[in-house]
Amino acid sequence: MAIETFNRTEIKYLLTTKQKDSLLSLLSQYMDCDKFNKNNKPYTICNLYLDTPADELIIRSLEKPIFKEKIRLRSYGPVSLSDTVFLESKKKYNKVVNKRRSSCSLEAAYNYFSTGVLPICENSNLQVLKEIDHTMKFYKLKPKVFLSYDRFAFFEKNNSDFRVTIDQNIQTRRHNLDLQIPPSGTQLLEKDQWLLEAKAFKSFPLWFVQFLSEKNINCTSFSKYGTEYKKSIGAIL
């Protein structure tokens, strides 16, 4: 059964290329590379974020409420209609993130968006789909933003509870909302910036905390979708 459920704390940091290189050297001692990072190269994640016609979900999220939620459709690289994608619900309450997702084909997902028929495939999880469907129908959500990035991902050796991801080439667009179309769009980060996300069910390991302290790296409230929305309306970042 294709279901993934996470409850964890996620902290974000913006790194320079020099800081990223130092971190990658350190991670090789304590963490294993994700199976998708073949030959130590990043893999591409593509998303369609869903929202109301008035962008109510992202506007509410930017107000930093104690509870917020997002719905997105995710693929790993460009896909065809018969390929597997993931319909995801991401909720955050009091800084703890809960993510639930279920797999289906891209064709089934697109049919769901247009007809409301649940995208049930061989490995789908009906409970997760019903939860997502409730949110979809309550807000009347539709695809609003394409957002992609290239990712390095790591899991701590002998402890998969601690995960680190490093993203670059974050691109967004509000047209061509199709996961079959290759990534392109507006860049969200500066040329020398990388987005680091540290994710844990409990606390971060001491070696990681010491690295952040030594390099004077402070956490940030950076949100990919939130930053895209502010850029789209010309807000000052």
CSV table of C-alpha atoms in Angstrom, one decimal:
chain,number,residue,atom,x,y,z
A,1,MET,CA,0.0,0.0,0.0
A,2,ALA,CA,1.6,3.3,-1.1
A,3,ILE,CA,1.2,5.6,1.9
A,4,GLU,CA,3.7,7.7,3.6
A,5,THR,CA,2.9,9.6,6.8
A,6,PHE,CA,5.3,12.0,8.5
A,7,ASN,CA,5.1,13.9,11.8
A,8,ARG,CA,8.2,16.0,12.2
A,9,THR,CA,9.8,19.4,12.8
A,10,GLU,CA,11.2,21.1,9.8
A,11,ILE,CA,13.7,24.0,10.0
A,12,LYS,CA,15.0,25.9,7.0
A,13,TYR,CA,18.2,27.8,6.3
A,14,LEU,CA,19.6,29.7,3.4
A,15,LEU,CA,23.2,28.8,2.5
A,16,THR,CA,25.9,30.2,0.3
A,17,THR,CA,27.7,27.9,-2.1
A,18,LYS,CA,30.7,27.8,0.2
A,19,GLN,CA,28.6,26.9,3.2
A,20,LYS,CA,26.8,24.2,1.1
A,21,ASP,CA,30.1,22.7,0.1
A,22,SER,CA,31.3,22.6,3.7
A,23,LEU,CA,28.1,20.9,4.8
A,24,LEU,CA,28.2,18.3,2.1
A,25,SER,CA,31.7,17.4,3.2
A,26,LEU,CA,30.4,17.0,6.8
A,27,LEU,CA,27.3,15.0,5.7
A,28,SER,CA,29.4,12.4,4.1
A,29,GLN,CA,30.7,11.4,7.5
A,30,TYR,CA,27.3,11.1,9.3
A,31,MET,CA,24.7,10.6,6.6
A,32,ASP,CA,23.8,8.4,3.6
A,33,CYS,CA,22.7,9.8,0.3
A,34,ASP,CA,19.1,9.3,-0.8
A,35,LYS,CA,18.7,6.4,-3.3
A,36,PHE,CA,17.5,9.0,-5.9
A,37,ASN,CA,20.8,10.9,-5.8
A,38,LYS,CA,22.5,8.6,-8.2
A,39,ASN,CA,26.2,9.3,-8.8
A,40,ASN,CA,26.0,12.1,-6.2
A,41,LYS,CA,23.9,14.2,-8.5
A,42,PRO,CA,20.6,16.0,-7.4
A,43,TYR,CA,17.3,14.7,-8.5
A,44,THR,CA,14.4,16.8,-9.7
A,45,ILE,CA,11.1,17.2,-7.9
A,46,CYS,CA,8.1,18.8,-9.7
A,47,ASN,CA,4.9,20.0,-7.9
A,48,LEU,CA,1.6,21.4,-8.7
A,49,TYR,CA,0.3,23.4,-5.8
A,50,LEU,CA,-3.5,23.7,-5.5
A,51,ASP,CA,-5.3,26.7,-4.2
A,52,THR,CA,-8.6,28.6,-4.4
A,53,PRO,CA,-9.2,31.2,-7.2
A,54,ALA,CA,-8.3,33.9,-4.7
A,55,ASP,CA,-5.1,32.1,-3.4
A,56,GLU,CA,-6.7,31.8,0.0
A,57,LEU,CA,-4.5,28.9,1.3
A,58,ILE,CA,-1.1,30.6,0.6
A,59,ILE,CA,-2.4,34.0,1.9
A,60,ARG,CA,-3.5,32.4,5.1
A,61,SER,CA,-0.2,30.5,5.4
A,62,LEU,CA,1.8,33.7,5.0
A,63,GLU,CA,-0.1,35.1,8.0
A,64,LYS,CA,1.7,32.4,10.1
A,65,PRO,CA,-1.4,30.9,11.8
A,66,ILE,CA,-0.9,28.1,14.4
A,67,PHE,CA,-2.5,25.7,11.8
A,68,LYS,CA,-2.1,25.8,8.1
A,69,GLU,CA,-2.4,23.3,5.2
A,70,LYS,CA,-1.4,22.7,1.6
A,71,ILE,CA,-2.4,20.3,-1.1
A,72,ARG,CA,0.0,19.4,-3.9
A,73,LEU,CA,0.6,16.9,-6.7
A,74,ARG,CA,4.2,15.7,-6.8
A,75,SER,CA,6.3,13.9,-9.4
A,76,TYR,CA,10.0,13.0,-9.5
A,77,GLY,CA,11.0,14.7,-12.8
A,78,PRO,CA,8.7,15.1,-15.8
A,79,VAL,CA,6.3,12.2,-16.2
A,80,SER,CA,3.8,10.8,-18.7
A,81,LEU,CA,0.1,10.2,-18.0
A,82,SER,CA,0.7,6.6,-17.1
A,83,ASP,CA,3.5,7.3,-14.6
A,84,THR,CA,3.1,7.4,-10.8
A,85,VAL,CA,2.7,10.7,-9.0
A,86,PHE,CA,1.8,11.5,-5.4
A,87,LEU,CA,-1.2,13.5,-4.1
A,88,GLU,CA,-0.1,15.0,-0.9
A,89,SER,CA,-1.6,16.8,2.1
A,90,LYS,CA,0.8,18.8,4.2
A,91,LYS,CA,-0.4,20.3,7.5
A,92,LYS,CA,1.5,22.3,10.1
A,93,TYR,CA,0.3,22.7,13.6
A,94,ASN,CA,2.4,24.5,16.2
A,95,LYS,CA,5.5,24.0,14.1
A,96,VAL,CA,5.0,20.3,13.7
A,97,VAL,CA,4.5,19.1,10.1
A,98,ASN,CA,2.2,16.2,9.2
A,99,LYS,CA,2.4,14.9,5.7
A,100,ARG,CA,0.2,12.3,4.2
A,101,ARG,CA,0.2,11.1,0.6
A,102,SER,CA,-1.1,8.5,-1.7
A,103,SER,CA,0.1,7.4,-5.1
A,104,CYS,CA,-1.9,7.3,-8.4
A,105,SER,CA,-1.2,7.8,-12.1
A,106,LEU,CA,-0.9,11.3,-13.5
A,107,GLU,CA,-3.9,10.6,-15.7
A,108,ALA,CA,-6.0,9.6,-12.7
A,109,ALA,CA,-4.9,12.8,-10.8
A,110,TYR,CA,-5.8,15.1,-13.8
A,111,ASN,CA,-9.2,13.3,-14.1
A,112,TYR,CA,-9.8,13.9,-10.4
A,113,PHE,CA,-9.1,17.6,-10.8
A,114,SER,CA,-11.6,18.0,-13.6
A,115,THR,CA,-14.3,15.6,-12.5
A,116,GLY,CA,-13.9,15.0,-8.8
A,117,VAL,CA,-13.6,11.3,-9.2
A,118,LEU,CA,-11.1,9.9,-6.6
A,119,PRO,CA,-7.8,8.8,-8.3
A,120,ILE,CA,-7.9,5.3,-7.0
A,121,CYS,CA,-5.1,3.1,-8.5
A,122,GLU,CA,-3.6,-0.2,-7.5
A,123,ASN,CA,-1.4,1.2,-4.7
A,124,SER,CA,-3.6,4.1,-3.6
A,125,ASN,CA,-4.7,4.6,0.0
A,126,LEU,CA,-8.4,5.3,0.2
A,127,GLN,CA,-8.3,6.9,3.7
A,128,VAL,CA,-5.7,9.4,2.6
A,129,LEU,CA,-7.5,10.2,-0.6
A,130,LYS,CA,-10.8,10.8,1.3
A,131,GLU,CA,-9.0,13.2,3.7
A,132,ILE,CA,-7.5,15.1,0.7
A,133,ASP,CA,-10.8,15.0,-1.1
A,134,HIS,CA,-12.6,16.7,1.8
A,135,THR,CA,-10.1,19.5,1.8
A,136,MET,CA,-10.3,19.8,-2.0
A,137,LYS,CA,-14.0,20.1,-2.0
A,138,PHE,CA,-14.2,22.3,1.0
A,139,TYR,CA,-12.0,25.0,-0.5
A,140,LYS,CA,-12.8,24.2,-4.2
A,141,LEU,CA,-9.1,23.8,-5.0
A,142,LYS,CA,-7.5,23.8,-8.4
A,143,PRO,CA,-3.9,23.7,-9.7
A,144,LYS,CA,-2.4,27.2,-9.4
A,145,VAL,CA,1.4,27.0,-9.4
A,146,PHE,CA,4.0,24.8,-10.9
A,147,LEU,CA,7.1,24.6,-8.7
A,148,SER,CA,10.2,22.5,-9.3
A,149,TYR,CA,13.7,22.1,-7.8
A,150,ASP,CA,16.8,20.0,-7.8
A,151,ARG,CA,17.5,18.2,-4.5
A,152,PHE,CA,20.2,16.5,-2.6
A,153,ALA,CA,18.7,14.4,0.2
A,154,PHE,CA,20.4,12.6,3.1
A,155,PHE,CA,19.4,10.3,6.0
A,156,GLU,CA,21.5,10.0,9.1
A,157,LYS,CA,23.3,6.7,9.3
A,158,ASN,CA,21.5,4.1,11.5
A,159,ASN,CA,18.9,6.8,12.2
A,160,SER,CA,16.4,7.6,9.5
A,161,ASP,CA,14.5,10.0,11.9
A,162,PHE,CA,16.9,12.8,10.9
A,163,ARG,CA,16.9,14.0,7.3
A,164,VAL,CA,18.6,16.8,5.5
A,165,THR,CA,17.7,18.2,2.0
A,166,ILE,CA,19.5,20.8,0.0
A,167,ASP,CA,17.6,22.4,-2.9
A,168,GLN,CA,18.7,24.6,-5.8
A,169,ASN,CA,17.3,25.8,-9.1
A,170,ILE,CA,13.9,26.5,-7.6
A,171,GLN,CA,11.7,27.4,-10.6
A,172,THR,CA,8.0,28.5,-10.6
A,173,ARG,CA,5.4,29.3,-13.2
A,174,ARG,CA,1.6,30.0,-13.2
A,175,HIS,CA,1.1,28.8,-16.8
A,176,ASN,CA,1.6,25.4,-18.4
A,177,LEU,CA,0.4,23.7,-15.2
A,178,ASP,CA,1.3,20.2,-16.4
A,179,LEU,CA,3.8,17.8,-14.8
A,180,GLN,CA,4.5,16.4,-18.3
A,181,ILE,CA,6.2,19.7,-19.3
A,182,PRO,CA,9.9,20.1,-18.3
A,183,PRO,CA,10.8,22.4,-15.5
A,184,SER,CA,11.1,26.1,-16.3
A,185,GLY,CA,10.0,29.4,-14.9
A,186,THR,CA,11.1,32.2,-12.5
A,187,GLN,CA,14.0,31.4,-10.2
A,188,LEU,CA,13.3,32.0,-6.5
A,189,LEU,CA,16.8,31.9,-5.2
A,190,GLU,CA,19.8,34.1,-6.0
A,191,LYS,CA,22.7,32.4,-7.9
A,192,ASP,CA,24.8,31.8,-4.8
A,193,GLN,CA,21.9,30.6,-2.6
A,194,TRP,CA,20.8,27.1,-1.6
A,195,LEU,CA,17.9,26.1,0.6
A,196,LEU,CA,18.7,23.7,3.4
A,197,GLU,CA,15.9,21.9,5.3
A,198,ALA,CA,16.6,19.9,8.4
A,199,LYS,CA,13.8,17.5,9.4
A,200,ALA,CA,13.5,15.4,12.5
A,201,PHE,CA,10.9,13.5,14.6
A,202,LYS,CA,12.8,14.5,17.8
A,203,SER,CA,15.9,16.7,18.1
A,204,PHE,CA,18.7,17.5,15.7
A,205,PRO,CA,22.1,15.7,16.3
A,206,LEU,CA,24.8,17.6,18.1
A,207,TRP,CA,27.3,17.5,15.2
A,208,PHE,CA,24.7,19.3,13.0
A,209,VAL,CA,23.9,21.9,15.6
A,210,GLN,CA,27.6,22.6,16.1
A,211,PHE,CA,28.1,23.1,12.3
A,212,LEU,CA,25.3,25.7,12.2
A,213,SER,CA,26.8,27.5,15.1
A,214,GLU,CA,30.4,27.5,13.8
A,215,LYS,CA,29.2,28.8,10.4
A,216,ASN,CA,26.9,31.3,11.9
A,217,ILE,CA,23.9,29.9,10.0
A,218,ASN,CA,20.5,31.0,11.3
A,219,CYS,CA,17.1,29.6,10.5
A,220,THR,CA,14.7,31.3,8.2
A,221,SER,CA,11.0,31.2,7.5
A,222,PHE,CA,11.5,30.8,3.8
A,223,SER,CA,8.6,29.1,2.0
A,224,LYS,CA,8.9,28.1,-1.7
A,225,TYR,CA,5.2,28.6,-2.5
A,226,GLY,CA,5.0,31.6,-0.2
A,227,THR,CA,8.0,33.3,-1.9
A,228,GLU,CA,6.5,32.5,-5.3
A,229,TYR,CA,3.2,34.1,-4.3
A,230,LYS,CA,4.9,37.3,-3.0
A,231,LYS,CA,6.9,37.6,-6.2
A,232,SER,CA,3.8,37.1,-8.3
A,233,ILE,CA,2.0,40.0,-6.7
A,234,GLY,CA,5.2,42.2,-6.6
A,235,ALA,CA,5.4,42.2,-2.8
A,236,ILE,CA,8.7,43.3,-1.2
A,237,LEU,CA,10.6,40.2,0.0
